[in-house]
Tab-separated table of C-alpha atoms in Angstrom:
chain	number	residue	atom	x	y	z
A	946	MET	CA	95.394	187.936	57.552
A	947	THR	CA	92.515	185.550	58.349
A	948	THR	CA	88.843	186.193	57.835
A	949	SER	CA	85.960	184.899	59.767
A	950	GLY	CA	83.715	182.209	58.136
A	951	PRO	CA	84.312	180.378	54.919
A	952	ALA	CA	85.624	183.275	52.951
A	953	PRO	CA	87.513	182.273	49.690
A	954	THR	CA	91.164	183.108	49.276
A	955	ALA	CA	92.010	186.710	48.289
A	956	ARG	CA	94.923	186.911	45.888
A	957	THR	CA	97.823	188.304	47.506
A	958	ALA	CA	101.102	188.548	45.482
A	959	GLN	CA	101.819	189.218	41.972
A	960	SER	CA	101.824	185.571	41.188
A	961	ALA	CA	102.275	183.337	38.209
A	962	CYS	CA	98.723	182.441	38.548
A	963	PRO	CA	100.788	179.422	38.458
A	964	ILE	CA	100.983	178.629	34.812
A	965	ILE	CA	100.409	175.068	33.554
A	966	SER	CA	102.886	174.489	30.826
A	967	ARG	CA	102.490	171.015	29.329
A	968	VAL	CA	99.110	169.709	29.639
A	969	SER	CA	97.750	166.664	28.237
A	970	THR	CA	94.037	165.785	28.043
A	971	ASN	CA	94.652	162.220	27.228
A	972	GLY	CA	95.762	160.949	30.580
A	973	LYS	CA	99.429	161.013	29.839
A	974	ARG	CA	102.121	162.817	31.698
A	975	ARG	CA	102.033	166.560	31.718
A	976	TRP	CA	103.843	169.482	33.213
A	977	GLY	CA	102.184	171.538	35.953
A	978	ASP	CA	103.723	174.619	37.656
A	979	VAL	CA	103.986	172.816	41.045
A	980	GLY	CA	107.537	174.114	41.400
A	981	GLY	CA	108.303	172.958	38.052
A	982	SER	CA	107.729	169.361	39.133
A	983	LEU	CA	106.489	166.389	37.017
A	984	VAL	CA	102.729	165.900	37.340
A	985	THR	CA	101.438	162.518	36.880
A	986	SER	CA	98.150	161.621	34.830
A	987	THR	CA	96.393	161.999	38.138
A	988	GLY	CA	97.532	165.485	38.316
A	989	MET	CA	99.404	165.041	41.537
A	990	SER	CA	103.157	165.462	42.250
A	991	LYS	CA	104.779	162.569	43.890
A	992	ARG	CA	105.157	164.702	47.107
A	993	GLN	CA	101.398	165.516	46.895
A	994	MET	CA	100.354	161.955	46.380
A	995	ALA	CA	102.398	160.820	49.423
A	996	THR	CA	100.668	163.331	51.595
A	997	ASN	CA	97.238	162.762	50.121
A	998	HIS	CA	95.890	166.194	50.714
A	999	SER	CA	92.177	166.837	50.797
A	1000	TYR	CA	90.560	169.446	48.712
A	1001	THR	CA	88.664	170.705	51.710
A	1002	VAL	CA	91.258	173.105	53.524
A	1003	SER	CA	90.876	175.731	56.233
A	1004	ASP	CA	91.027	179.452	55.289
A	1005	ASP	CA	94.388	179.574	56.810
A	1006	THR	CA	95.670	176.667	54.829
A	1007	ALA	CA	94.082	178.185	51.672
A	1008	ASP	CA	95.584	181.546	52.212
A	1009	GLU	CA	99.087	180.089	52.630
A	1010	ALA	CA	98.630	178.295	49.317
A	1011	VAL	CA	97.850	181.588	47.582
A	1012	ARG	CA	100.710	183.191	49.287
A	1013	SER	CA	103.079	180.731	48.175
A	1014	THR	CA	102.406	181.616	44.503
A	1015	CYS	CA	104.376	184.943	45.349
A	1016	GLU	CA	107.471	182.872	45.507
A	1017	ASP	CA	106.544	180.879	42.328
A	1018	ALA	CA	106.228	184.114	40.237
A	1019	THR	CA	109.518	185.702	41.719
A	1020	ILE	CA	111.560	182.463	41.146
A	1021	CYS	CA	110.146	182.234	37.299
A	1022	LYS	CA	110.822	186.009	36.776
A	1023	ARG	CA	114.424	185.599	38.336
A	1024	PHE	CA	115.081	182.795	35.927
A	1025	ALA	CA	113.744	184.458	32.818
A	1026	VAL	CA	115.813	187.654	33.658
A	1027	SER	CA	118.876	185.446	34.148
A	1028	MET	CA	118.321	184.152	30.649
A	1029	ASN	CA	118.260	187.851	29.364
A	1030	TYR	CA	114.560	188.009	28.273
A	1031	TRP	CA	114.454	191.254	29.978
A	1032	LYS	CA	116.550	193.387	32.305
A	1033	ASP	CA	115.647	193.574	36.067
A	1034	PRO	CA	118.696	194.240	38.249
A	1035	TYR	CA	116.542	194.126	41.454
A	1036	ILE	CA	114.889	190.661	41.315
A	1037	GLN	CA	118.009	189.156	42.402
A	1038	TYR	CA	117.676	190.473	45.811
A	1039	PHE	CA	114.284	189.019	46.396
A	1040	THR	CA	115.037	185.264	45.632
A	1041	LYS	CA	117.872	183.073	44.781
A	1042	GLN	CA	118.647	181.782	41.219
A	1043	PRO	CA	116.420	178.604	40.833
A	1044	ASN	CA	118.425	175.381	40.508
A	1045	GLU	CA	115.949	173.960	37.914
A	1046	ARG	CA	115.448	175.481	34.522
A	1047	LYS	CA	112.066	176.850	33.671
A	1048	ALA	CA	110.468	175.627	30.342
A	1049	PRO	CA	110.728	178.026	27.494
A	1050	GLU	CA	107.066	178.676	27.145
A	1051	ILE	CA	106.942	179.779	30.631
A	1052	ASN	CA	109.635	182.233	30.095
A	1053	ARG	CA	107.989	183.643	26.839
A	1054	GLY	CA	104.779	183.778	28.748
A	1055	TYR	CA	106.375	185.919	31.562
A	1056	TYR	CA	108.035	188.076	29.020
A	1057	ALA	CA	104.767	189.021	27.195
A	1058	ARG	CA	103.113	189.680	30.609
A	1059	VAL	CA	105.917	191.799	31.899
A	1060	LYS	CA	106.159	193.763	28.640
A	1061	ALA	CA	102.504	194.380	28.164
A	1062	VAL	CA	102.052	195.578	31.842
A	1063	ASN	CA	105.008	197.872	31.651
A	1064	ILE	CA	103.603	199.439	28.419
A	1065	LEU	CA	100.328	200.272	29.898
A	1066	VAL	CA	101.862	201.433	33.297
A	1067	ASP	CA	104.406	203.641	31.457
A	1068	ALA	CA	101.774	205.106	29.055
A	1069	PHE	CA	99.677	206.175	31.961
A	1070	ILE	CA	102.570	207.805	33.926
A	1071	LYS	CA	103.721	209.609	30.834
A	1072	LYS	CA	100.391	210.960	29.980
A	1073	THR	CA	100.069	212.467	33.437
A	1074	ASN	CA	103.606	213.758	33.429
A	1075	CYS	CA	104.177	211.797	36.693
A	1076	ASN	CA	101.471	213.776	38.344
A	1077	CYS	CA	99.624	210.604	39.426
A	1078	GLN	CA	99.580	207.923	41.949
A	1079	VAL	CA	99.622	204.045	41.492
A	1080	ILE	CA	98.141	201.445	43.636
A	1081	ASN	CA	99.578	197.930	42.915
A	1082	LEU	CA	97.067	195.335	44.424
A	1083	GLY	CA	98.706	191.969	45.410
A	1084	ALA	CA	102.138	193.494	44.565
A	1085	GLY	CA	104.264	190.560	46.163
A	1086	LEU	CA	107.842	190.958	45.551
A	1087	ASP	CA	107.336	193.209	42.431
A	1088	THR	CA	110.117	195.633	41.449
A	1089	THR	CA	108.293	198.165	39.513
A	1090	PHE	CA	109.042	200.946	41.955
A	1091	TRP	CA	112.864	200.630	41.264
A	1092	ARG	CA	112.468	200.316	37.541
A	1093	LEU	CA	110.461	203.628	37.540
A	1094	LYS	CA	112.868	205.167	39.978
A	1095	ASP	CA	115.760	204.346	37.471
A	1096	GLN	CA	113.845	205.691	34.437
A	1097	ASN	CA	112.863	208.928	36.255
A	1098	MET	CA	109.258	207.927	35.914
A	1099	LEU	CA	108.208	207.910	39.531
A	1100	PRO	CA	104.634	208.945	40.231
A	1101	LYS	CA	103.897	211.282	43.107
A	1102	LYS	CA	103.083	208.294	45.294
A	1103	TYR	CA	103.383	204.641	44.573
A	1104	PHE	CA	101.389	202.139	46.805
A	1105	GLU	CA	101.660	198.527	47.255
A	1106	VAL	CA	99.162	196.338	49.148
A	1107	ASP	CA	99.620	192.579	49.974
A	1108	PHE	CA	99.020	190.128	52.855
A	1109	PRO	CA	100.968	191.205	55.804
A	1110	MET	CA	103.124	188.074	55.765
A	1111	ILE	CA	104.323	188.851	52.196
A	1112	VAL	CA	104.860	192.562	53.182
A	1113	MET	CA	107.070	191.644	56.136
A	1114	ARG	CA	109.133	189.548	54.089
A	1115	LYS	CA	109.664	192.381	51.437
A	1116	LEU	CA	110.244	194.859	54.300
A	1117	HIS	CA	112.941	192.835	55.648
A	1118	LEU	CA	114.647	192.258	52.405
A	1119	ILE	CA	114.492	196.220	52.009
A	1120	LYS	CA	116.026	196.822	55.316
A	1121	THR	CA	118.823	194.222	54.675
A	1122	LYS	CA	119.685	195.026	50.994
A	1123	PRO	CA	121.046	198.511	50.616
A	1124	PRO	CA	120.458	198.358	46.688
A	1125	LEU	CA	116.861	198.113	47.683
A	1126	SER	CA	116.779	200.716	50.500
A	1127	LYS	CA	118.957	203.402	48.897
A	1128	PRO	CA	116.644	204.240	46.194
A	1129	ILE	CA	113.732	204.569	48.590
A	1130	ILE	CA	115.769	206.873	50.849
A	1131	GLU	CA	116.879	208.964	47.847
A	1132	THR	CA	113.118	209.883	47.346
A	1133	HIS	CA	112.478	210.331	50.947
A	1134	SER	CA	112.686	213.547	53.066
A	1135	SER	CA	114.822	212.064	55.808
A	1136	SER	CA	117.627	209.449	55.967
A	1137	SER	CA	115.352	206.847	57.743
A	1138	LEU	CA	112.176	205.091	56.702
A	1139	LEU	CA	109.053	204.701	58.948
A	1140	ILE	CA	108.541	200.946	59.093
A	1141	ASP	CA	105.843	199.778	61.510
A	1142	GLY	CA	105.155	196.043	61.473
A	1143	SER	CA	103.793	195.169	58.062
A	1144	ASN	CA	103.660	198.736	56.821
A	1145	MET	CA	106.387	201.102	55.264
A	1146	ASP	CA	105.826	204.745	54.436
A	1147	SER	CA	108.002	207.121	52.752
A	1148	ASN	CA	107.512	210.165	50.567
A	1149	ARG	CA	107.071	208.258	47.338
A	1150	TYR	CA	106.676	204.764	48.344
A	1151	THR	CA	104.277	203.003	50.596
A	1152	ILE	CA	103.764	199.294	51.319
A	1153	ILE	CA	100.739	198.138	53.179
A	1154	GLY	CA	100.140	194.810	54.686
A	1155	GLN	CA	96.338	194.233	54.439
A	1156	ASP	CA	93.961	191.605	53.131
A	1157	LEU	CA	92.269	193.037	50.093
A	1158	ARG	CA	88.842	191.350	50.932
A	1159	ASP	CA	88.432	193.789	53.760
A	1160	LEU	CA	87.753	196.727	51.751
A	1161	PRO	CA	86.684	199.221	54.511
A	1162	VAL	CA	89.974	198.689	56.438
A	1163	LEU	CA	92.079	198.660	53.339
A	1164	LEU	CA	90.481	202.047	52.353
A	1165	GLU	CA	91.148	203.576	55.755
A	1166	ARG	CA	94.801	202.612	55.620
A	1167	LEU	CA	95.355	203.926	52.137
A	1168	ARG	CA	93.893	207.249	53.253
A	1169	ARG	CA	95.984	207.315	56.296
A	1170	PHE	CA	99.156	206.806	54.194
A	1171	GLY	CA	98.187	209.627	51.827
A	1172	LEU	CA	95.982	208.393	48.932
A	1173	ASP	CA	94.702	211.457	47.057
A	1174	ALA	CA	91.292	210.988	45.456
A	1175	LYS	CA	91.960	214.017	43.253
A	1176	LEU	CA	94.999	212.637	41.562
A	1177	PRO	CA	94.929	210.579	38.403
A	1178	THR	CA	95.174	207.130	39.733
A	1179	LEU	CA	96.571	203.834	38.199
A	1180	LEU	CA	95.302	200.538	39.789
A	1181	MET	CA	97.125	197.391	38.711
A	1182	ALA	CA	96.320	193.606	39.562
A	1183	GLU	CA	98.288	190.629	38.197
A	1184	CYS	CA	96.356	187.250	39.070
A	1185	VAL	CA	94.789	188.788	41.973
A	1186	LEU	CA	91.244	189.377	41.538
A	1187	VAL	CA	90.639	185.556	40.512
A	1188	TYR	CA	91.367	184.797	44.204
A	1189	MET	CA	88.526	186.945	45.303
A	1190	THR	CA	84.835	186.335	44.953
A	1191	PRO	CA	83.218	188.108	41.970
A	1192	GLU	CA	81.255	190.250	44.605
A	1193	GLN	CA	84.488	191.089	46.479
A	1194	SER	CA	86.356	192.145	43.284
A	1195	ALA	CA	83.325	193.907	41.947
A	1196	GLU	CA	83.125	195.983	45.237
A	1197	LEU	CA	86.761	196.840	44.795
A	1198	ILE	CA	86.406	197.834	41.036
A	1199	LYS	CA	83.300	200.025	41.831
A	1200	TRP	CA	85.071	201.779	44.616
A	1201	ALA	CA	87.899	202.637	42.352
A	1202	SER	CA	85.564	204.001	39.574
A	1203	SER	CA	83.571	206.068	42.149
A	1204	THR	CA	86.531	207.580	43.905
A	1205	PHE	CA	88.782	208.786	41.094
A	1206	SER	CA	87.563	211.081	38.266
A	1207	THR	CA	90.684	209.975	36.130
A	1208	ALA	CA	91.813	206.505	36.595
A	1209	MET	CA	92.950	203.406	34.887
A	1210	PHE	CA	92.810	199.759	35.954
A	1211	ILE	CA	95.122	196.986	34.567
A	1212	ASN	CA	94.219	193.440	35.243
A	1213	TYR	CA	96.305	190.555	34.051
A	1214	GLU	CA	94.411	187.240	34.586
A	1215	GLN	CA	93.283	183.998	33.336
A	1216	VAL	CA	90.796	183.636	30.543
A	1217	ASN	CA	88.971	180.764	28.489
A	1218	MET	CA	88.818	178.597	31.759
A	1219	SER	CA	85.931	176.528	30.656
A	1220	ASP	CA	87.734	174.344	28.170
A	1221	ARG	CA	89.696	171.293	29.011
A	1222	PHE	CA	93.093	173.067	29.304
A	1223	GLY	CA	91.369	175.651	31.779
A	1224	GLN	CA	89.995	172.876	33.727
A	1225	VAL	CA	93.148	171.200	34.129
A	1226	MET	CA	94.742	174.324	35.337
A	1227	ILE	CA	91.866	174.734	37.920
A	1228	GLU	CA	92.368	171.090	38.996
A	1229	ASN	CA	96.092	171.442	39.598
A	1230	LEU	CA	95.633	174.629	41.558
A	1231	HIS	CA	92.830	172.951	43.570
A	1232	ARG	CA	95.570	170.196	44.324
A	1233	ARG	CA	97.758	173.042	45.614
A	1234	GLN	CA	94.924	174.118	47.815
A	1235	CYS	CA	94.524	177.244	45.709
A	1236	ASN	CA	90.803	178.116	45.256
A	1237	LEU	CA	90.035	180.384	42.194
A	1238	ALA	CA	86.970	181.880	43.890
A	1239	GLY	CA	86.608	184.261	40.932
A	1240	VAL	CA	87.100	182.037	38.102
A	1241	GLU	CA	83.539	182.436	36.729
A	1242	ILE	CA	84.693	185.967	35.550
A	1243	CYS	CA	87.633	184.294	33.655
A	1244	GLN	CA	85.338	182.493	31.137
A	1245	THR	CA	85.726	184.861	28.001
A	1246	LEU	CA	87.425	188.032	26.973
A	1247	GLU	CA	83.946	189.742	27.194
A	1248	THR	CA	83.307	188.550	30.751
A	1249	GLN	CA	86.584	190.212	31.776
A	1250	LYS	CA	85.731	193.360	29.985
A	1251	ASP	CA	82.108	193.638	31.183
A	1252	ARG	CA	83.415	193.213	34.915
A	1253	PHE	CA	84.648	196.857	34.486
A	1254	LEU	CA	81.773	198.186	32.386
A	1255	VAL	CA	79.153	197.215	34.714
A	1256	ASN	CA	80.998	198.756	37.703
A	1257	GLY	CA	81.298	202.355	36.654
A	1258	TRP	CA	84.240	202.348	34.172
A	1259	ASP	CA	83.693	204.367	31.053
A	1260	ASN	CA	85.777	202.143	28.688
A	1261	ALA	CA	87.362	198.719	28.732
A	1262	ASN	CA	89.783	196.961	26.388
A	1263	VAL	CA	90.977	193.260	26.622
A	1264	LEU	CA	93.455	191.243	24.615
A	1265	ASP	CA	94.396	187.535	25.048
A	1266	MET	CA	98.151	187.009	25.494
A	1267	VAL	CA	98.413	185.498	21.940
A	1268	ASN	CA	97.597	188.900	20.527
A	1269	VAL	CA	99.880	190.583	22.915
A	1270	TYR	CA	102.795	188.494	22.182
A	1271	ASN	CA	102.090	188.958	18.364
A	1272	SER	CA	101.790	192.539	18.843
A	1273	LEU	CA	104.928	193.401	20.730
A	1274	PRO	CA	107.857	195.014	18.968
A	1275	GLN	CA	108.850	192.205	16.697
A	1276	ALA	CA	112.655	192.934	16.815
A	1277	ASP	CA	112.771	192.163	20.464
A	1278	VAL	CA	110.331	189.161	19.989
A	1279	GLN	CA	112.891	187.723	17.614
A	1280	ARG	CA	115.819	188.460	20.028
A	1281	ILE	CA	114.165	186.423	23.070
A	1282	GLU	CA	112.929	183.645	20.479
A	1283	GLN	CA	116.630	183.013	19.838
A	1284	LEU	CA	117.535	182.481	23.560
A	1285	GLU	CA	116.364	179.001	23.676
A	1286	PHE	CA	114.788	176.416	21.488
A	1287	LEU	CA	111.080	175.816	21.829
A	1288	ASP	CA	110.085	172.571	20.320
A	1289	GLU	CA	106.322	172.733	20.997
A	1290	LYS	CA	105.083	176.066	19.734
A	1291	GLU	CA	101.439	174.954	19.820
A	1292	LEU	CA	102.081	174.649	23.500
A	1293	LEU	CA	102.917	178.184	23.959
A	1294	GLN	CA	99.955	179.209	21.920
A	1295	GLN	CA	97.699	177.129	24.151
A	1296	LEU	CA	99.115	178.706	27.180
A	1297	LEU	CA	98.801	182.412	25.895
A	1298	GLN	CA	95.050	181.619	25.046
A	1299	HIS	CA	94.426	181.246	28.661
A	1300	TYR	CA	95.689	184.608	30.000
A	1301	CYS	CA	94.702	188.109	28.958
A	1302	ILE	CA	95.254	191.689	29.800
A	1303	CYS	CA	92.374	194.153	30.320
A	1304	TRP	CA	92.712	197.932	30.978
A	1305	ALA	CA	89.738	200.059	31.884
A	1306	THR	CA	89.647	203.838	31.968
A	1307	LYS	CA	87.565	206.511	33.642
A	1308	ASP	CA	88.252	210.174	32.968
A	1309	ASN	CA	86.682	213.607	32.022
A	1310	ASP	CA	89.496	214.526	29.454
A	1311	ASP	CA	89.267	211.733	26.866
A	1312	PHE	CA	92.102	209.974	28.740
A	1313	GLY	CA	91.113	206.524	27.617
A	1314	ASN	CA	91.220	207.796	24.014
A	1315	TYR	CA	94.817	208.847	24.465
A	1316	LEU	CA	95.679	205.451	25.760
A	1317	PHE	CA	93.867	203.640	22.964
A	1318	HIS	CA	95.587	205.304	20.279
A	1319	ASN	CA	99.075	205.708	21.842
A	1320	ILE	CA	100.111	202.204	23.268
A	1321	HIS	CA	101.650	201.450	19.905
A	1322	ALA	CA	103.127	198.119	20.985
A	1323	ILE	CA	99.638	196.575	21.886
A	1324	GLN	CA	97.355	196.827	18.625
A	1325	VAL	CA	93.718	196.903	19.532
A	1326	SER	CA	91.538	195.625	16.718
């Protein structure tokens, strides 16, 4: 979906926020997550050097660059799953097994991300006894609906929102892959699903093709597909808000806090972006024509937390992914660390220092305090 004027890109899919793995600040070679290709000291892949792209791009081109991160993330997850970092029997239907190996630090980074988000999602759903709704913003090719269905943890309604082009691809795969469509039909009151262009609606699962920057239209469509302002509501965004301006993301955050009396917002995103490592990440994304329009909020853990507190949320907690990784169940961490050799542990540390997970709560029944004290795998200091 295009926007008028020079609006920055909004984040679409549940992307990698493409992770920079091997970064050197001394002008030597480094890895950049440009499809896992080697990046020269100029920060450009050979293909990019040949085409000599300008940093000034149209909105359409910039949006397409952001949409492409959806594929990056799905491929990285597919590879990590194939290496047995975690189980996801549905990711195979959304992308082919990549030909190239992904770096061990990338796999461990995704492992920590997936585990942390799942812990928070599950805690919310369990606390509400599934009497809630979930809104996955910029969901891309995410498979959470199927995981919750298999674990008998489906909320009353699960919503996903993403760019129409991403949604159309996902709907095509759902229509053509019975392992994807059958679980949806099993939760639906009829044997057919309502699929209209870039939207799908069923009793428990709705996918909406919509640009997150156009909030009035987004809200109208959510209401049309059955959003219930009275239900406890979980919103989640993984590397999404960073592609919106601070004003656009603040409007979305404030709408959520003012609409739902009991709510939680999970945000996984970059942090510490003002240091040299962060600047290299920004430069490499610019060369992919991805504009991090909201990067100023990604400067510190405090700026990430404050974006919620100043926009109507009662409580907010944030951890960088170093602390998350170190707080996950250690038996499983030891298991995944034996899957493949990591020769540069400081590189993983540096990578994890530049991502964080923030969760904000709003409630009238001490709901946030329950989450704070009952998410055992993530220890908040």
